Tab-separated table of C-alpha atoms in Angstrom:
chain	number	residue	atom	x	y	z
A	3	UNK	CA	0.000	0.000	0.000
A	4	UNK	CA	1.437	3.359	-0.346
A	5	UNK	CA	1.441	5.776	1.761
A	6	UNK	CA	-0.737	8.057	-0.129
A	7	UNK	CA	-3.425	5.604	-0.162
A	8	UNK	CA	-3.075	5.277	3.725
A	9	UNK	CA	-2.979	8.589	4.237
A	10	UNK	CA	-6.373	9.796	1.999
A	11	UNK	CA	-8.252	6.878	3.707
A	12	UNK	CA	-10.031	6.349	0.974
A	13	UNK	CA	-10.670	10.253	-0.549
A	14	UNK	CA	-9.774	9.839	-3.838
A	15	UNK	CA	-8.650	13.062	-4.637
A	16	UNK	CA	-6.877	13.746	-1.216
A	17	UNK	CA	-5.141	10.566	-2.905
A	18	UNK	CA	-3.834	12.148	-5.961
A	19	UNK	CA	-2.825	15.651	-3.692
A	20	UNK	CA	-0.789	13.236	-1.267
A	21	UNK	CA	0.982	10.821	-4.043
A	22	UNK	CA	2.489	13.515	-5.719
A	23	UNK	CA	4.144	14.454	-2.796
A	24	UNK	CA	5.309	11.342	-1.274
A	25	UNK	CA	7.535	10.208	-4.150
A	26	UNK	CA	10.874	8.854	-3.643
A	27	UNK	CA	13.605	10.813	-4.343
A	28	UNK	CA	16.035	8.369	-5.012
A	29	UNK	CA	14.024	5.598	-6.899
A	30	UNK	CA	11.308	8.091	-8.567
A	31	UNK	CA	8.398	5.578	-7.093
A	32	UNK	CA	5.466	6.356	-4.869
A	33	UNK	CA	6.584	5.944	-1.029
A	34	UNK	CA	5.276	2.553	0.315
A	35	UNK	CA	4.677	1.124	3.924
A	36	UNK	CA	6.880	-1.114	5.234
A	37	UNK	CA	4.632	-3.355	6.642
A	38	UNK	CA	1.813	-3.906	9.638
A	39	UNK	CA	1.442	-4.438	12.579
A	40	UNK	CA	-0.471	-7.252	13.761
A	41	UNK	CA	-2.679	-6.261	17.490
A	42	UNK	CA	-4.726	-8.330	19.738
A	43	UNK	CA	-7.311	-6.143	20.961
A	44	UNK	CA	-7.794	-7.249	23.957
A	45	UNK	CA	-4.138	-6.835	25.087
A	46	UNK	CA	-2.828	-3.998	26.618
A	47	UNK	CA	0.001	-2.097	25.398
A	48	UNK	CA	3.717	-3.085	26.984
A	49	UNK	CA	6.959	-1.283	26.499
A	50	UNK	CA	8.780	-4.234	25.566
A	51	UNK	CA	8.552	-7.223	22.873
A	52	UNK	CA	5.656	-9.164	23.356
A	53	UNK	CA	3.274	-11.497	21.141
A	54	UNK	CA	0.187	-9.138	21.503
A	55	UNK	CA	2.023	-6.899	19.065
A	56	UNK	CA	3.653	-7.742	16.200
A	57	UNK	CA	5.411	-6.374	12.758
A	58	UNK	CA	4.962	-8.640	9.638
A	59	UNK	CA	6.966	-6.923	6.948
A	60	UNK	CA	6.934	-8.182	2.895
A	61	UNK	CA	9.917	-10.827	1.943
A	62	UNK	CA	11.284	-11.850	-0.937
A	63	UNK	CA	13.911	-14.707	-1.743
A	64	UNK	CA	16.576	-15.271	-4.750
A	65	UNK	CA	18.893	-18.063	-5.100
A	66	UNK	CA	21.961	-16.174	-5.765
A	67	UNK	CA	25.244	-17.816	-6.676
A	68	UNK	CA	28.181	-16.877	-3.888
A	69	UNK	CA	31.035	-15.553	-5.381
A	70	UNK	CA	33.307	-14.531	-2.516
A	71	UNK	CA	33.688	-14.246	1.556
A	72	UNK	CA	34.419	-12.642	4.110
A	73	UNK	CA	35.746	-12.982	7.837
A	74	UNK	CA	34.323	-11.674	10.707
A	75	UNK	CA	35.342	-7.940	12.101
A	76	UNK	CA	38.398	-7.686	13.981
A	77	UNK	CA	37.979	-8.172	17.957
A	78	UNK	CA	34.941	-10.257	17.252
A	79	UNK	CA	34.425	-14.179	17.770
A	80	UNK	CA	34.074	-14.405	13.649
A	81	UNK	CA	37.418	-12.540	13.447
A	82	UNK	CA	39.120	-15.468	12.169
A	83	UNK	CA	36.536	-17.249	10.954
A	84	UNK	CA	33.551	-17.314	8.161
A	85	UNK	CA	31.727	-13.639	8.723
A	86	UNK	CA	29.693	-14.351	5.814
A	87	UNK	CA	29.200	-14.900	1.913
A	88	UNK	CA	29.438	-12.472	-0.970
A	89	UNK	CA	25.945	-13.522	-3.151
A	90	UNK	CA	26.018	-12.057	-6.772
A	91	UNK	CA	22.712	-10.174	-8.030
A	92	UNK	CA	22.491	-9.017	-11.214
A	93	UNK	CA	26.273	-7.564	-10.824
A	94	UNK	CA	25.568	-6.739	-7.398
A	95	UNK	CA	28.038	-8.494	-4.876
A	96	UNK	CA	26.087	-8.427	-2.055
A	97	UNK	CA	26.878	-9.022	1.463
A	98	UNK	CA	25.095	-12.102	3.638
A	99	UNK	CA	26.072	-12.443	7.124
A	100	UNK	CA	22.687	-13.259	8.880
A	101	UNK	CA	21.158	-16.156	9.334
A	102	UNK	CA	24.269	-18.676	9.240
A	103	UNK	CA	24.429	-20.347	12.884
A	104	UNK	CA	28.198	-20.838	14.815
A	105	UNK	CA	28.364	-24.362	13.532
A	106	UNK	CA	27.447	-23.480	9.640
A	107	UNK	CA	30.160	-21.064	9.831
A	108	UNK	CA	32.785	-23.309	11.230
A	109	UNK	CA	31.914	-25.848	8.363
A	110	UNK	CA	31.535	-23.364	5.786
A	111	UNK	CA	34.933	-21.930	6.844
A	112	UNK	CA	36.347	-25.513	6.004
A	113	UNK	CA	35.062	-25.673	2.261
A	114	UNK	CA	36.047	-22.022	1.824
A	115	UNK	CA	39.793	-23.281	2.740
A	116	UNK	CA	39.468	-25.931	0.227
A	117	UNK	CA	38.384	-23.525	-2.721
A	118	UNK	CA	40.880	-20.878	-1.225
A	119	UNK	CA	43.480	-23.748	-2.176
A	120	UNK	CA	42.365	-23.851	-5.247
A	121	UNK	CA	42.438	-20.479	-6.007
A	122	UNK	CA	45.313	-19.620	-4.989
A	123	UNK	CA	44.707	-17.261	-1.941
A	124	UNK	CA	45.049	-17.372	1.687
A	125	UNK	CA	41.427	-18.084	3.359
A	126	UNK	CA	41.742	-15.595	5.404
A	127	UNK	CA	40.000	-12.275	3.538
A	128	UNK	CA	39.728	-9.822	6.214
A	129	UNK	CA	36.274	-8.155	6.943
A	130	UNK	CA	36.225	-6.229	3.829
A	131	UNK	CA	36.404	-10.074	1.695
A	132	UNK	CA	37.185	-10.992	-1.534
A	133	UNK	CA	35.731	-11.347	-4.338
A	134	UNK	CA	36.007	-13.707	-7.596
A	135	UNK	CA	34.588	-13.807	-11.301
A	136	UNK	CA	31.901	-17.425	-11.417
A	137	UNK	CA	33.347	-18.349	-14.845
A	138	UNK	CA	36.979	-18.336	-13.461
A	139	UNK	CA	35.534	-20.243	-10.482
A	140	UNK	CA	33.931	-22.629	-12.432
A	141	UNK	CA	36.202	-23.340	-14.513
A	142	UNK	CA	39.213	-24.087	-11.961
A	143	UNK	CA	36.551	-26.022	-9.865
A	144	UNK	CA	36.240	-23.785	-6.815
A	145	UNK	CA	33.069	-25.065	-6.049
A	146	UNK	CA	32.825	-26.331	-2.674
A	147	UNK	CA	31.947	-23.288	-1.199
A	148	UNK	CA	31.658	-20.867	-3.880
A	149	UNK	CA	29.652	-20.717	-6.876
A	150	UNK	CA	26.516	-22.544	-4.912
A	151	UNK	CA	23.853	-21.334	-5.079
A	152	UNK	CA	22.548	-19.688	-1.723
A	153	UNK	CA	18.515	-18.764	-1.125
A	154	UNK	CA	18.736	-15.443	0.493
A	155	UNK	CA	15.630	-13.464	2.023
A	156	UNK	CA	15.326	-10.067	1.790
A	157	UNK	CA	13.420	-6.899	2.533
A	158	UNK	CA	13.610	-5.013	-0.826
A	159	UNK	CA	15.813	-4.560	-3.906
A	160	UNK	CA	17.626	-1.068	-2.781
A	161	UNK	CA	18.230	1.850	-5.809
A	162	UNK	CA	21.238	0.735	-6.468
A	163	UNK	CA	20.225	-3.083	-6.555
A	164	UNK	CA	21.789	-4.334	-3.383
A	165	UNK	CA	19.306	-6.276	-1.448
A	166	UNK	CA	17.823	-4.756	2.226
A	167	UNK	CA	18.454	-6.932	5.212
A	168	UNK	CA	19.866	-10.226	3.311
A	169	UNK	CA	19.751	-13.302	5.331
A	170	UNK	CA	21.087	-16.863	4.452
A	171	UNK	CA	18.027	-19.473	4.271
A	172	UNK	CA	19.732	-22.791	2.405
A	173	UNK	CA	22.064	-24.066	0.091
A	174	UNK	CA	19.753	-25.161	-3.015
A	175	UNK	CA	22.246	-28.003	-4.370
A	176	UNK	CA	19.369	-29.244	-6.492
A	177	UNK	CA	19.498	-26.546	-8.732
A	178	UNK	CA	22.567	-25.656	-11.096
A	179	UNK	CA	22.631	-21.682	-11.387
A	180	UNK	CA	18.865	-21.143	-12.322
A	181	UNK	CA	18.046	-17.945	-10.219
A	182	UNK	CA	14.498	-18.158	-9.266
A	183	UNK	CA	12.277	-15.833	-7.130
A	184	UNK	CA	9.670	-15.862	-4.578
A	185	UNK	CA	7.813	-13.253	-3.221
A	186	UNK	CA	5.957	-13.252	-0.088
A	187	UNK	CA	2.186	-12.831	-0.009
């Protein structure tokens, strides 16, 4: 819903005023809400998280192929270890560091070495990461961590086609680099 369209309740006209002036700068598209929240009504209101209240916000998924990696940031317990995955979307390298647990990262951290081996490099990429081109990986046969195919959630494609708030769902093995994607209802 937009915000115009929230904001007229349902006046027409007051609809048209209000969309014209709740455009988005940077993307040049109406203004829309983020999401709802979700009441029981016969709960009272508490100044903390509770289940009486609660935000549902849109999501989206891609399976994006992973392309690079990168450690944790200095002083932290992923330091010297798997921070996260560098996803590729449409030319995009985009940063996924959520929803991997401690164990997943240890593991992952193993393959990485592997491919690392392969490449050529020294696993260890710093916070900032590295990046590689998928054909080269491909065809040198880094492809026990990278190149996979990675179903990431997300908030919202950003202007400049990052991805909001990407989180790491599952490896989809059974596919071989078809990107597919789901939208939430």
């Amino acid at each position: 819903m937009t915000l115009a369209k929230y904001l007229a309740r349902g006046n027409a006209e007051r609809e048209k005023e209000l969309l014209a002036k709740t455009i988005d700068k940077a993307t040049g598209q109406p203004k829309v809400l983020e999401g709802i929240v979700v009441k029981d009504p016969a709960a009272l209101y508490e100044k903390k998280k509770s289940a009486a209240w609660q935000k549902l916000k849109a999501e989206e998924t891609l399976d994006l192929p992973m392309i690079g990696v990168f450690n944790g940031q200095e002083h932290s317990k992923y330091e010297n270890i798997l921070g996260g995955v560098i996803v590729d979307h449409k030319g995009v390298e985009v940063r996924v560091g959520g929803g991997i647990s401690d164990d997943d990262r240890a593991y992952l951290w193993t393959l990485w070495e592997k491919d690392a081996a392969i490449i050529g490099v020294a696993p260890k990429v710093g916070f900032k990461g590295a990046t590689f081109d998928y054909a080269t990986l491909k065809r040198l046969g880094a492809t026990n961590l990278l190149t996979r195919l990675l179903e990431t959630e997300f908030m919202e494609v950003t202007p400049d086609g990052s991805l909001r708030h990407p989180r790491a769902i599952r490896f989809r093995d059974d596919k071989d680099g078809e990107v597919e994607s789901r939208e939430a209802a």
